[in-house]
Amino acid sequence: MSVRQRTVPINGNRPSTPDPLTETLLAQTSSSTTTPSKSSTDPGHKNAPDTNLSSLSVLDVLRIIGGLLLLSSGMSYLVNNGESMTWGYNPWWTRAREWRGLMKPTVSLTDAELLAYDGSDPAKPIYLALNGTIYDVSANRATYAPGGSYSFFSGRDAARAFLTGCFKEDATPDLRGVEEMYMPIDPPDESTEIPEPPADANEDPIVAAHRAARAHDKRRPTLSKAELKNRHAQELRVARKKVREGLEHWHMLFRGDKGKPYFKVGEVKREKGWLEKLPKRELCEQAKKGRPVRKVNTGNEKKI
């Protein structure tokens, strides 16, 4: 076996045959430059894209939501016999006529000016007002034009008549005292005691005593002034709430919330203190007859 001898040139240059240590270092350097970076190929690296999961785009989500809404609308149309595609929900922003109304100027009329829109002029819309709010009911001229079944509401604010049902007498916006129609009245016989049946001469004394005791237990209690005041205040609160609910029922109809083709167009303008200038009204006969009768408190019932 021959031994390679290392020769060093005189001029100091490296030999043409590489040193073993140098060869090793060069080989390691070459392998490190040709090996792919872990950050670009290692699927476990945090910056590496995950090619195994499919992502949903915003457009895909919108398509799914749109499909569900379309399916719901179709089912509502079938269930409601073609009357509603929103399951009976009919807010103003779903009605095209409401959006068209936003493009028009708001109507502001006095009660005298409102009379010109009672349907007598075919060139003008038909307006009616309810507690100061003006609605367009032109879509139903057969009902609100002269000769129609509800023509007495057109061209005026008849809020009182909407509640009392007295269309001719109460065609006015004056609602003062209308809550009385919801307040109970006392029965015709408001005596202190319930009358006892006449005693039978042949009745057993013990039976008669028991009958008298039962009649005494049914005696109607007399309320104190404070109790009467509290009862009146409670009944008044309930009555005023019913007035608000009754008005809201009609507002919903004329706003179009119940599917009718009506919509709000403006407000009635009135001078300050206009209500005090009107004489106070009493309840019409129809409203008086419809008042509830207070239940008799027999002592076994809780006092109001």
Tab-separated table of C-alpha atoms in Angstrom:
chain	number	residue	atom	x	y	z
A	1	MET	CA	0.000	0.000	0.000
A	2	SER	CA	1.388	3.319	-1.043
A	3	VAL	CA	1.158	6.427	1.039
A	4	ARG	CA	0.150	9.656	-0.706
A	5	GLN	CA	2.626	12.340	0.058
A	6	ARG	CA	1.448	15.920	0.492
A	7	THR	CA	3.365	18.391	-1.578
A	8	VAL	CA	3.251	22.087	-1.019
A	9	PRO	CA	4.055	24.242	-3.972
A	10	ILE	CA	6.733	26.774	-3.595
A	11	ASN	CA	4.553	29.641	-4.729
A	12	GLY	CA	2.055	28.982	-1.818
A	13	ASN	CA	-0.997	27.958	-3.948
A	14	ARG	CA	-3.327	25.126	-2.890
A	15	PRO	CA	-2.564	21.711	-4.370
A	16	SER	CA	-4.648	20.454	-7.222
A	17	THR	CA	-5.729	17.450	-5.144
A	18	PRO	CA	-8.305	18.553	-2.447
A	19	ASP	CA	-7.711	17.880	1.175
A	20	PRO	CA	-10.061	15.187	2.673
A	21	LEU	CA	-11.339	17.627	5.308
A	22	THR	CA	-12.033	20.188	2.652
A	23	GLU	CA	-13.914	17.645	0.578
A	24	THR	CA	-16.134	16.817	3.525
A	25	LEU	CA	-16.963	20.457	4.197
A	26	LEU	CA	-17.731	21.097	0.544
A	27	ALA	CA	-20.030	18.076	0.387
A	28	GLN	CA	-22.002	19.244	3.436
A	29	THR	CA	-22.343	22.754	2.044
A	30	SER	CA	-23.561	21.413	-1.279
A	31	SER	CA	-26.187	19.175	0.352
A	32	SER	CA	-27.527	22.038	2.491
A	33	THR	CA	-28.028	24.251	-0.543
A	34	THR	CA	-29.834	21.595	-2.542
A	35	THR	CA	-32.104	20.290	0.275
A	36	PRO	CA	-35.565	22.024	0.138
A	37	SER	CA	-36.402	24.346	3.029
A	38	LYS	CA	-38.651	22.880	5.702
A	39	SER	CA	-40.635	26.073	5.894
A	40	SER	CA	-41.762	25.676	2.293
A	41	THR	CA	-42.448	21.935	2.133
A	42	ASP	CA	-43.139	20.714	5.642
A	43	PRO	CA	-46.916	20.411	5.929
A	44	GLY	CA	-46.607	20.773	9.712
A	45	HIS	CA	-45.099	24.221	9.455
A	46	LYS	CA	-47.345	26.992	10.676
A	47	ASN	CA	-47.011	29.010	7.460
A	48	ALA	CA	-47.671	26.070	5.172
A	49	PRO	CA	-51.061	26.081	3.414
A	50	ASP	CA	-53.465	23.334	4.466
A	51	THR	CA	-54.426	21.621	1.248
A	52	ASN	CA	-56.564	18.960	2.988
A	53	LEU	CA	-59.364	21.355	4.076
A	54	SER	CA	-61.720	22.999	1.591
A	55	SER	CA	-62.583	26.610	2.494
A	56	LEU	CA	-65.996	28.347	2.017
A	57	SER	CA	-65.963	31.725	0.399
A	58	VAL	CA	-68.266	34.610	1.291
A	59	LEU	CA	-70.107	34.039	-1.971
A	60	ASP	CA	-70.820	30.429	-0.969
A	61	VAL	CA	-72.277	31.550	2.371
A	62	LEU	CA	-74.488	34.135	0.645
A	63	ARG	CA	-75.727	31.484	-1.764
A	64	ILE	CA	-76.692	29.181	1.113
A	65	ILE	CA	-78.528	31.969	2.953
A	66	GLY	CA	-80.284	33.052	-0.236
A	67	GLY	CA	-81.396	29.499	-0.918
A	68	LEU	CA	-82.854	29.118	2.584
A	69	LEU	CA	-84.736	32.419	2.294
A	70	LEU	CA	-86.106	31.419	-1.096
A	71	LEU	CA	-87.236	28.057	0.284
A	72	SER	CA	-88.906	29.717	3.284
A	73	SER	CA	-90.717	32.228	1.055
A	74	GLY	CA	-91.995	29.451	-1.188
A	75	MET	CA	-93.317	27.439	1.746
A	76	SER	CA	-95.016	30.537	3.210
A	77	TYR	CA	-96.653	31.225	-0.151
A	78	LEU	CA	-98.063	27.702	-0.291
A	79	VAL	CA	-99.183	27.526	3.336
A	80	ASN	CA	-100.881	30.952	3.257
A	81	ASN	CA	-102.645	30.308	-0.070
A	82	GLY	CA	-100.577	32.883	-1.906
A	83	GLU	CA	-101.395	35.732	0.508
A	84	SER	CA	-97.994	36.073	2.147
A	85	MET	CA	-94.412	35.080	1.377
A	86	THR	CA	-93.149	36.170	4.805
A	87	TRP	CA	-95.323	33.995	7.092
A	88	GLY	CA	-97.696	36.862	7.808
A	89	TYR	CA	-94.899	39.250	8.789
A	90	ASN	CA	-95.556	42.471	6.898
A	91	PRO	CA	-93.317	45.326	8.121
A	92	TRP	CA	-93.204	48.578	6.191
A	93	TRP	CA	-89.752	47.955	4.708
A	94	THR	CA	-91.078	44.911	2.812
A	95	ARG	CA	-93.708	46.972	0.972
A	96	ALA	CA	-92.738	48.686	-2.268
A	97	ARG	CA	-95.359	51.418	-1.830
A	98	GLU	CA	-93.679	52.485	1.410
A	99	TRP	CA	-90.367	52.997	-0.375
A	100	ARG	CA	-92.129	54.963	-3.101
A	101	GLY	CA	-93.739	57.075	-0.417
A	102	LEU	CA	-90.344	58.009	0.974
A	103	MET	CA	-89.558	59.689	-2.329
A	104	LYS	CA	-92.630	61.910	-2.026
A	105	PRO	CA	-92.855	64.998	0.210
A	106	THR	CA	-94.636	64.583	3.545
A	107	VAL	CA	-98.215	65.854	3.567
A	108	SER	CA	-99.150	68.427	6.213
A	109	LEU	CA	-102.780	69.566	6.171
A	110	THR	CA	-105.174	71.313	8.496
A	111	ASP	CA	-108.535	69.737	9.276
A	112	ALA	CA	-110.166	72.175	6.842
A	113	GLU	CA	-107.677	71.324	4.084
A	114	LEU	CA	-108.140	67.616	4.712
A	115	LEU	CA	-111.806	67.861	3.679
A	116	ALA	CA	-110.717	68.365	0.047
A	117	TYR	CA	-109.426	64.776	-0.029
A	118	ASP	CA	-112.685	62.985	0.720
A	119	GLY	CA	-112.845	61.294	-2.688
A	120	SER	CA	-115.177	63.790	-4.360
A	121	ASP	CA	-112.431	64.809	-6.784
A	122	PRO	CA	-111.211	61.788	-8.810
A	123	ALA	CA	-107.965	63.627	-9.553
A	124	LYS	CA	-107.040	63.758	-5.859
A	125	PRO	CA	-106.122	60.894	-3.543
A	126	ILE	CA	-108.421	59.898	-0.710
A	127	TYR	CA	-107.071	60.692	2.722
A	128	LEU	CA	-108.320	59.979	6.196
A	129	ALA	CA	-106.707	60.833	9.503
A	130	LEU	CA	-106.503	58.920	12.748
A	131	ASN	CA	-105.466	60.782	15.879
A	132	GLY	CA	-103.435	63.256	13.825
A	133	THR	CA	-101.842	60.838	11.342
A	134	ILE	CA	-102.913	61.042	7.678
A	135	TYR	CA	-103.234	57.869	5.604
A	136	ASP	CA	-103.792	57.327	1.901
A	137	VAL	CA	-106.698	54.928	1.253
A	138	SER	CA	-107.034	55.657	-2.475
A	139	ALA	CA	-106.478	52.000	-3.308
A	140	ASN	CA	-110.005	51.265	-2.057
A	141	ARG	CA	-112.150	53.994	-3.604
A	142	ALA	CA	-115.209	51.751	-3.654
A	143	THR	CA	-115.188	51.839	0.149
A	144	TYR	CA	-113.953	55.345	0.960
A	145	ALA	CA	-115.231	57.459	-1.956
A	146	PRO	CA	-118.668	59.151	-1.635
A	147	GLY	CA	-121.329	56.460	-1.481
A	148	GLY	CA	-118.926	53.894	-0.024
A	149	SER	CA	-119.607	52.055	3.210
A	150	TYR	CA	-116.855	53.981	5.064
A	151	SER	CA	-117.007	57.288	3.210
A	152	PHE	CA	-117.813	59.128	6.474
A	153	PHE	CA	-114.165	58.584	7.534
A	154	SER	CA	-112.687	60.171	4.401
A	155	GLY	CA	-111.372	63.717	4.518
A	156	ARG	CA	-111.457	63.992	8.308
A	157	ASP	CA	-109.970	62.784	11.564
A	158	ALA	CA	-112.694	60.687	13.191
A	159	ALA	CA	-110.554	58.951	15.812
A	160	ARG	CA	-113.363	59.023	18.385
A	161	ALA	CA	-115.789	57.257	16.046
A	162	PHE	CA	-113.265	54.478	15.398
A	163	LEU	CA	-113.486	53.594	19.095
A	164	THR	CA	-117.116	54.301	20.012
A	165	GLY	CA	-118.701	53.067	16.770
A	166	CYS	CA	-120.916	56.157	16.627
A	167	PHE	CA	-119.852	57.178	13.122
A	168	LYS	CA	-122.184	60.129	12.659
A	169	GLU	CA	-122.044	61.607	16.153
A	170	ASP	CA	-118.339	61.119	16.883
A	171	ALA	CA	-116.612	62.118	13.624
A	172	THR	CA	-114.050	64.128	15.601
A	173	PRO	CA	-110.450	63.736	16.829
A	174	ASP	CA	-111.543	64.645	20.384
A	175	LEU	CA	-110.810	61.602	22.564
A	176	ARG	CA	-111.515	63.208	25.922
A	177	GLY	CA	-113.656	60.974	28.103
A	178	VAL	CA	-113.746	58.123	25.611
A	179	GLU	CA	-112.032	55.859	28.152
A	180	GLU	CA	-115.311	55.793	30.106
A	181	MET	CA	-116.691	53.276	27.633
A	182	TYR	CA	-114.227	50.739	29.051
A	183	MET	CA	-114.876	51.489	32.725
A	184	PRO	CA	-117.351	49.218	34.503
A	185	ILE	CA	-120.575	50.552	35.964
A	186	ASP	CA	-122.333	49.382	39.114
A	187	PRO	CA	-125.204	46.931	38.827
A	188	PRO	CA	-128.716	48.417	38.923
A	189	ASP	CA	-129.292	47.040	42.457
A	190	GLU	CA	-126.326	48.144	44.548
A	191	SER	CA	-127.947	47.695	47.964
A	192	THR	CA	-125.870	46.901	50.995
A	193	GLU	CA	-127.320	43.433	51.451
A	194	ILE	CA	-128.588	40.793	49.083
A	195	PRO	CA	-132.316	40.384	49.821
A	196	GLU	CA	-133.189	37.274	51.759
A	197	PRO	CA	-136.010	35.021	50.601
A	198	PRO	CA	-139.194	35.242	52.715
A	199	ALA	CA	-139.270	32.891	55.678
A	200	ASP	CA	-141.623	29.943	55.683
A	201	ALA	CA	-143.867	29.724	58.747
A	202	ASN	CA	-143.597	25.950	58.761
A	203	GLU	CA	-139.835	25.996	58.339
A	204	ASP	CA	-137.770	24.221	60.963
A	205	PRO	CA	-136.049	26.784	63.255
A	206	ILE	CA	-132.661	25.166	62.787
A	207	VAL	CA	-132.985	25.244	58.998
A	208	ALA	CA	-134.120	28.870	59.173
A	209	ALA	CA	-131.069	29.766	61.281
A	210	HIS	CA	-128.701	28.165	58.763
A	211	ARG	CA	-130.424	29.975	55.907
A	212	ALA	CA	-130.101	33.313	57.677
A	213	ALA	CA	-126.398	32.664	58.325
A	214	ARG	CA	-125.761	31.911	54.663
A	215	ALA	CA	-127.572	35.099	53.632
A	216	HIS	CA	-125.434	37.080	56.078
A	217	ASP	CA	-122.268	35.654	54.566
A	218	LYS	CA	-123.359	36.934	51.143
A	219	ARG	CA	-123.647	40.519	52.349
A	220	ARG	CA	-121.962	42.931	49.964
A	221	PRO	CA	-119.075	44.672	51.687
A	222	THR	CA	-118.997	48.450	51.749
A	223	LEU	CA	-115.723	49.913	50.442
A	224	SER	CA	-114.018	52.770	52.189
A	225	LYS	CA	-113.232	56.022	50.379
A	226	ALA	CA	-109.599	55.000	49.986
A	227	GLU	CA	-110.607	51.631	48.520
A	228	LEU	CA	-113.037	53.287	46.123
A	229	LYS	CA	-110.326	55.707	45.021
A	230	ASN	CA	-107.843	52.912	44.407
A	231	ARG	CA	-110.431	50.910	42.492
A	232	HIS	CA	-111.254	53.887	40.280
A	233	ALA	CA	-107.565	54.574	39.583
A	234	GLN	CA	-106.952	50.955	38.619
A	235	GLU	CA	-109.995	50.819	36.340
A	236	LEU	CA	-108.970	54.115	34.730
A	237	ARG	CA	-105.493	52.790	33.911
A	238	VAL	CA	-106.986	49.692	32.320
A	239	ALA	CA	-109.469	51.792	30.323
A	240	ARG	CA	-106.794	54.137	28.970
A	241	LYS	CA	-104.677	51.165	27.955
A	242	LYS	CA	-107.632	49.791	25.993
A	243	VAL	CA	-108.016	53.148	24.232
A	244	ARG	CA	-104.370	53.028	23.118
A	245	GLU	CA	-104.750	49.421	21.994
A	246	GLY	CA	-107.913	50.266	20.052
A	247	LEU	CA	-106.195	53.120	18.219
A	248	GLU	CA	-103.139	50.993	17.470
A	249	HIS	CA	-105.379	48.345	15.915
A	250	TRP	CA	-106.608	50.903	13.370
A	251	HIS	CA	-103.134	52.384	12.864
A	252	MET	CA	-101.856	48.933	11.932
A	253	LEU	CA	-104.648	48.564	9.377
A	254	PHE	CA	-104.023	51.912	7.675
A	255	ARG	CA	-100.232	51.543	7.794
A	256	GLY	CA	-100.628	48.398	5.739
A	257	ASP	CA	-99.377	46.056	8.454
A	258	LYS	CA	-102.385	43.799	7.915
A	259	GLY	CA	-101.951	43.526	4.171
A	260	LYS	CA	-104.225	46.368	3.089
A	261	PRO	CA	-102.795	48.639	0.348
A	262	TYR	CA	-102.864	51.761	2.552
A	263	PHE	CA	-99.924	53.832	3.792
A	264	LYS	CA	-99.043	56.887	5.859
A	265	VAL	CA	-98.527	60.184	4.033
A	266	GLY	CA	-98.245	62.854	6.716
A	267	GLU	CA	-99.652	64.593	9.763
A	268	VAL	CA	-102.519	66.961	10.571
A	269	LYS	CA	-101.292	70.387	11.628
A	270	ARG	CA	-103.255	72.046	14.409
A	271	GLU	CA	-102.689	75.162	16.440
A	272	LYS	CA	-101.653	74.929	20.053
A	273	GLY	CA	-104.575	74.511	22.450
A	274	TRP	CA	-107.026	73.433	19.728
A	275	LEU	CA	-108.525	70.707	21.907
A	276	GLU	CA	-109.412	73.036	24.778
A	277	LYS	CA	-111.445	75.190	22.380
A	278	LEU	CA	-113.811	72.310	21.638
A	279	PRO	CA	-116.766	71.611	23.945
A	280	LYS	CA	-116.471	68.411	25.937
A	281	ARG	CA	-118.522	65.537	24.648
A	282	GLU	CA	-120.461	62.825	26.420
A	283	LEU	CA	-120.392	59.209	25.423
A	284	CYS	CA	-122.837	58.372	22.668
A	285	GLU	CA	-125.699	56.021	23.494
A	286	GLN	CA	-124.102	53.065	21.758
A	287	ALA	CA	-120.914	53.464	23.781
A	288	LYS	CA	-122.883	53.838	27.015
A	289	LYS	CA	-124.800	50.634	26.375
A	290	GLY	CA	-121.579	48.768	25.718
A	291	ARG	CA	-119.972	49.612	29.060
A	292	PRO	CA	-119.128	46.551	31.185
A	293	VAL	CA	-121.019	45.915	34.418
A	294	ARG	CA	-118.941	45.559	37.548
A	295	LYS	CA	-119.113	42.187	39.191
A	296	VAL	CA	-120.655	42.191	42.636
A	297	ASN	CA	-118.194	41.560	45.440
A	298	THR	CA	-119.931	39.145	47.814
A	299	GLY	CA	-117.248	39.058	50.474
A	300	ASN	CA	-115.884	35.737	49.241
A	301	GLU	CA	-114.105	37.597	46.444
A	302	LYS	CA	-111.008	39.685	46.844
A	303	LYS	CA	-111.587	43.417	47.042
A	304	ILE	CA	-110.235	45.556	44.242
